[in-house]
Short mmCIF file of C-alpha atoms in Angstrom, two decimals:
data_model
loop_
_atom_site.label_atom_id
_atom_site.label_comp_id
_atom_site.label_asym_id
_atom_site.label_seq_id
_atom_site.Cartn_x
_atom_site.Cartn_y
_atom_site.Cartn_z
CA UNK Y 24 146.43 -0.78 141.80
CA UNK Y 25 149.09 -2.86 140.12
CA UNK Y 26 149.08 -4.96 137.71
CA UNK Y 27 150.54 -8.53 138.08
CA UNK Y 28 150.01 -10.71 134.86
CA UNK Y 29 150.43 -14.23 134.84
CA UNK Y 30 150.86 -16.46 131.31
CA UNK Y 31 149.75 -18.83 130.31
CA UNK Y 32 146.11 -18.70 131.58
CA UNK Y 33 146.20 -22.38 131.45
CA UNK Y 34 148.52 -25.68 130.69
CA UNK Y 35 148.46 -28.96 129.78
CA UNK Y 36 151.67 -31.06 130.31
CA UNK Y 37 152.27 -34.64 130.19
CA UNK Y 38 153.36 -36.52 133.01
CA UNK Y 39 157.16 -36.59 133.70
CA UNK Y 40 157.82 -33.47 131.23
CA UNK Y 41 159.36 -30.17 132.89
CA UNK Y 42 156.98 -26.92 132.28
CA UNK Y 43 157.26 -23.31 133.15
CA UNK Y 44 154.73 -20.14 133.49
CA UNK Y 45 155.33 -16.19 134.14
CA UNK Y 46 154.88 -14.15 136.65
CA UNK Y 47 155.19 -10.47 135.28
CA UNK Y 48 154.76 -7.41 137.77
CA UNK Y 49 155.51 -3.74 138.07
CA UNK Y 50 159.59 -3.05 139.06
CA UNK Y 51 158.77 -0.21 140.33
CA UNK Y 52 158.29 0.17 143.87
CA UNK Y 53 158.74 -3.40 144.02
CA UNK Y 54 159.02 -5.55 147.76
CA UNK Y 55 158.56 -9.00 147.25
CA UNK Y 56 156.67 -11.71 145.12
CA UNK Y 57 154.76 -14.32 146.43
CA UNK Y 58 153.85 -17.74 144.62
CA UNK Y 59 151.00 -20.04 146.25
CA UNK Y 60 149.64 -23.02 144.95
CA UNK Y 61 145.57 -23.87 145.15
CA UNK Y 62 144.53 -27.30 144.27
CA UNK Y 63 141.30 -27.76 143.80
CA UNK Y 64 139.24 -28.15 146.99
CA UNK Y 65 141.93 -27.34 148.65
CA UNK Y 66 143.21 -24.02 150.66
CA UNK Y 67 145.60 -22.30 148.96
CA UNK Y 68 149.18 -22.78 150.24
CA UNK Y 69 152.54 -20.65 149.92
CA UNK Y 70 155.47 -22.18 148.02
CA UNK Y 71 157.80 -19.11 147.77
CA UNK Y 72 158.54 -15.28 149.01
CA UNK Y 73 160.92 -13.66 147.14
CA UNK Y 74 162.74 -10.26 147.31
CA UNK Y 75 166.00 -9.80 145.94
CA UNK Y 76 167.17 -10.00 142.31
CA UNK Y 77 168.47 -13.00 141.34
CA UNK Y 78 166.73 -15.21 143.95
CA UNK Y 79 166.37 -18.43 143.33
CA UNK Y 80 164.41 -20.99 145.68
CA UNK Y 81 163.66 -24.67 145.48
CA UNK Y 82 161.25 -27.20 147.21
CA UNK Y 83 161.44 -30.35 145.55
CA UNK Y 84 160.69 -30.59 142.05
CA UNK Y 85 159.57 -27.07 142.21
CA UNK Y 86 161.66 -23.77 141.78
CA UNK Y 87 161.33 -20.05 140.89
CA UNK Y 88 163.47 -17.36 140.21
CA UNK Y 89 162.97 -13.55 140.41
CA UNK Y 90 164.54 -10.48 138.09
CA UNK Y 91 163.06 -7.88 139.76
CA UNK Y 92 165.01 -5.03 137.64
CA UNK Y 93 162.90 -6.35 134.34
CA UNK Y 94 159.82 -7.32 136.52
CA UNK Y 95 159.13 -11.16 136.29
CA UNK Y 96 159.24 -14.62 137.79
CA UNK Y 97 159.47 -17.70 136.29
CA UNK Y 98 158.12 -20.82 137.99
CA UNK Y 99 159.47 -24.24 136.45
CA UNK Y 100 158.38 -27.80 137.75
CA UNK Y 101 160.65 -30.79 136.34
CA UNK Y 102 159.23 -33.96 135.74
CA UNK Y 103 155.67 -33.15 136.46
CA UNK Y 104 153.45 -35.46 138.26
CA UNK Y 105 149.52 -35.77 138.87
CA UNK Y 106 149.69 -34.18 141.89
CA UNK Y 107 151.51 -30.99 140.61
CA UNK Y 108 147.47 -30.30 139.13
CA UNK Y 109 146.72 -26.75 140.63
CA UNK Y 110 146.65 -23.60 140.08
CA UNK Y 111 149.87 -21.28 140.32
CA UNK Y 112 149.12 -17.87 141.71
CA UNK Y 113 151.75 -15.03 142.13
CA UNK Y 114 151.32 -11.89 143.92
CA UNK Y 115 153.39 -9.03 143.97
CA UNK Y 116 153.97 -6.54 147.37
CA UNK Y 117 155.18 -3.09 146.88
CA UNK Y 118 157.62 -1.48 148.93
CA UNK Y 119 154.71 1.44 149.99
CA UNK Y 120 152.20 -0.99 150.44
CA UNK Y 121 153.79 -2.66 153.74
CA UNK Y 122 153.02 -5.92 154.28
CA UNK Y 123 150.89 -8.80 152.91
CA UNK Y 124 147.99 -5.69 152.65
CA UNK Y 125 149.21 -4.75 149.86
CA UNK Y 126 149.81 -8.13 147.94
CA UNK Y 127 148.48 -7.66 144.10
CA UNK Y 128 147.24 -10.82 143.03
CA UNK Y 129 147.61 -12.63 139.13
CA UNK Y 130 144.80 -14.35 137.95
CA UNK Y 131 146.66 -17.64 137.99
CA UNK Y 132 147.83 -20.30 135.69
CA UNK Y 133 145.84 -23.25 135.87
CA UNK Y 134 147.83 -26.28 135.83
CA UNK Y 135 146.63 -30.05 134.01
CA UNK Y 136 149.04 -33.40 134.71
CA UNK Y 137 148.00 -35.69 131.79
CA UNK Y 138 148.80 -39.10 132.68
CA UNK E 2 146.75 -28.96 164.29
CA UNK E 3 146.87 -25.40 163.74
CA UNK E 4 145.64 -23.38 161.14
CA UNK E 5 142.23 -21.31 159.19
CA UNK E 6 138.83 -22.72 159.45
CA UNK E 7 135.85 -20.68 157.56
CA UNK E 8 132.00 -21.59 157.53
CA UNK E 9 129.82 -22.43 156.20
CA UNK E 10 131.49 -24.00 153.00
CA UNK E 11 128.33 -22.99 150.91
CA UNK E 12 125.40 -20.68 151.67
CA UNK E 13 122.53 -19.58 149.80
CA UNK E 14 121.21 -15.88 150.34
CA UNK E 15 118.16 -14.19 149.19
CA UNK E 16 118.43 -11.15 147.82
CA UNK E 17 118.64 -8.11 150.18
CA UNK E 18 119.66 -10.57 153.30
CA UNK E 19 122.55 -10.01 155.34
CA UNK E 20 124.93 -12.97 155.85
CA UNK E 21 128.22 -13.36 157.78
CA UNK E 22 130.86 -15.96 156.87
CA UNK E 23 132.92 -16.94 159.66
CA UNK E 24 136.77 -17.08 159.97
CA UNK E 25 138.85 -18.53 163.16
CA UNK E 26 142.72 -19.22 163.39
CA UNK E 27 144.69 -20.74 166.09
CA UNK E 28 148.34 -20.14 164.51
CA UNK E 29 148.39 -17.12 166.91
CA UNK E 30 149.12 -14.74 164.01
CA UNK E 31 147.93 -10.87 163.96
CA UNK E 32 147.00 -9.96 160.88
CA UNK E 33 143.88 -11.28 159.12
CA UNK E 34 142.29 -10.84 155.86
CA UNK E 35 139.25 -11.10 153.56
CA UNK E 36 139.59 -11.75 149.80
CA UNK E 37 136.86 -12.62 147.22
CA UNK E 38 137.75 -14.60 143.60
CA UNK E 39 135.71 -14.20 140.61
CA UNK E 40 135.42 -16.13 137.60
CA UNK E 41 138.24 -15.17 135.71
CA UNK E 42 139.91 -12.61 137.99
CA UNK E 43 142.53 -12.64 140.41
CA UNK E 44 141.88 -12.77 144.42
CA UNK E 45 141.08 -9.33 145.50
CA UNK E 46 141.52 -7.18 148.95
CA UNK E 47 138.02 -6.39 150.72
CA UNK E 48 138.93 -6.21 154.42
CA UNK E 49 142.43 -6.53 156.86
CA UNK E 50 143.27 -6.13 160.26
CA UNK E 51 146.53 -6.35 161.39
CA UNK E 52 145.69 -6.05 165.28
CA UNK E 53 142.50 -6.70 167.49
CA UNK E 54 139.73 -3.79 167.69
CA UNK E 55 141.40 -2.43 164.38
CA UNK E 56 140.95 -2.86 160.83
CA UNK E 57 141.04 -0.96 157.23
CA UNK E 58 139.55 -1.25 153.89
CA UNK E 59 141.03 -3.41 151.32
CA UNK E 60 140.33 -2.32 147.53
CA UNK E 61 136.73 -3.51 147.36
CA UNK E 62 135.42 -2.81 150.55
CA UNK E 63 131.86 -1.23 149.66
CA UNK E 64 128.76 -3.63 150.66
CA UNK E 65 131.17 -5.05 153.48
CA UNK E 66 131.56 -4.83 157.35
CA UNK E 67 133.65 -7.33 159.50
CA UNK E 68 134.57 -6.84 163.25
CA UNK E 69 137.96 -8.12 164.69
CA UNK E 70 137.36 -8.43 168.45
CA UNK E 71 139.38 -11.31 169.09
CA UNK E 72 142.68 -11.99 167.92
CA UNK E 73 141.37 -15.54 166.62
CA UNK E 74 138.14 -14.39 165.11
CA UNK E 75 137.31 -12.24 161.80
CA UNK E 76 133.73 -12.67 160.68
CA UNK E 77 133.22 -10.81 157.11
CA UNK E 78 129.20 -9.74 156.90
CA UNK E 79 127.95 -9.39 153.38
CA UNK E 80 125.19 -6.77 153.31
CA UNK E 81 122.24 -6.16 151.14
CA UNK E 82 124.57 -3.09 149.84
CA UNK E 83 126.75 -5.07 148.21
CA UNK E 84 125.67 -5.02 144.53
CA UNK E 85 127.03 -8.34 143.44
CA UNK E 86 128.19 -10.64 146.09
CA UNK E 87 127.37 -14.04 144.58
CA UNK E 88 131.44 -15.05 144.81
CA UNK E 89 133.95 -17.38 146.44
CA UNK E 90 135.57 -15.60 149.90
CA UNK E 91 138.82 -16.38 150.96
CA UNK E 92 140.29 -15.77 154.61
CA UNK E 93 144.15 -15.83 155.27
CA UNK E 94 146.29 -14.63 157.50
CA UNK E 95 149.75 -13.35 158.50
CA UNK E 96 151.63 -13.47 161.56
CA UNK E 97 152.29 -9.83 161.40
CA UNK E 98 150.56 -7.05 159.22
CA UNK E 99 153.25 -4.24 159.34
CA UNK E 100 156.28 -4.06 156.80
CA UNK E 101 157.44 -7.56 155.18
CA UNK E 102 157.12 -10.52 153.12
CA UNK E 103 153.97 -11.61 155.55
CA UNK E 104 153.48 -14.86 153.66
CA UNK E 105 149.67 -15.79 153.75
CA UNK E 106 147.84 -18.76 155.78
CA UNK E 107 144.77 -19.38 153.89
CA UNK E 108 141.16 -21.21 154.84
CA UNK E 109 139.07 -23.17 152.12
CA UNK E 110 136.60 -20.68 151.24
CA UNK E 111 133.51 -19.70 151.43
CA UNK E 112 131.08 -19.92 148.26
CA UNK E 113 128.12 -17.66 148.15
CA UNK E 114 125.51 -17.44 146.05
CA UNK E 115 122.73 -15.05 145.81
CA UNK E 116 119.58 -16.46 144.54
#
């Protein structure tokens, strides 16, 4: 089983500051990486896939970029807002695994918008 | 509108009953899955199928059975076997199950608990 680590656990950020966590995975045998956002009550929901080094991919305020050679994603939101709250999950697929069966979850990093 | 619907949202078990959470999708997609979250720990793998009448073991399968005899349908039945099962399920899914970045559709969850 891999081993995908995600830092910090949790955050607090003001609103309308920029913040970033880590995704860190295993580059070996490496596929894609997957980040999904869960807010609370809510069904988890996919922001990004990601496979080649150097990607970079945007939606909104929200965009991550992958260095799969040194095994890690970043995630950076600028100019957070309330509803940014959530928790950040990344998941890593490896290239034997073939497809989303063999996604590796992190534990998350739990994300707080003070007003 | 299309998309994962599990029930119930909550259900209460005594100990050494059976209970099966229920998981439908309309987005047409062929590969569905079953993951559980614990406090404190990423989601993990306990059942996929990537086509009807077929399905495979995820990592923490044990105490687990689920049927896939509809494309749309993939009940997950928690048996008295299962040692711990007081937990949140998940059920996603994937419009294919076979090689690729299958990004995830997920439901709301299920919450369990074992009293």
């Amino acid at each position: 089983i891999l081993n995908v680590e995600q830092s910090p656990q949790s955050l607090h950020v003001q609103e309308g500051d920029s913040t970033n966590f880590t995704c860190s995975f295993p580059s070996s045998n490496f596929y894609a990486l997957h980040w999904y956002r869960w807010e609370t009550a809510k069904s988890p929901e996919a922001l990004f896939v990601m496979t080649l080094n150097g990607d970079e991919k945007k939606k909104g305020r929200i965009s991550a970029t992958l260095n799969t050679k040194e095994g890690y994603s970043y995630l950076y939101i600028k100019g957070s807002q309330p509803e940014d709250s959530a928790t950040y999950l990344c998941a890593s697929q490896p290239r034997s695994g073939g497809g989303a069966d063999g996604l590796t979850f992190g534990k998350g990093t739990h994300l707080i918008i003070q007003p | 509108d299309g998309g994962i619907t599990q029930s119930p949202k909550y259900l209460f078990r005594k100990e050494g009953q059976n209970v099966t959470l229920s998981c439908e999708q309309n987005l047409n997609h062929d590969a569905m899955y079953w993951y559980r979250q614990d406090p404190g720990q990423g989601l993990r793998l306990i059942y996929y199928s990537q086509i009807v009448n077929d399905f495979q073991k995820g990592d923490i399968a044990e105490g687990y059975s689920v049927s896939r005899e509809k494309k749309e349908s993939f009940p997950l039945t928690v048996t008295s076997a299962q040692k711990n099962p007081t937990a949140f399920y998940l059920c996603a899914s994937s419009t294919t199950g076979g090689t690729g970045a299958n990004v995830l559709t997920f439901g709301a969850g299920s919450r369990l608990t074992v009293l």
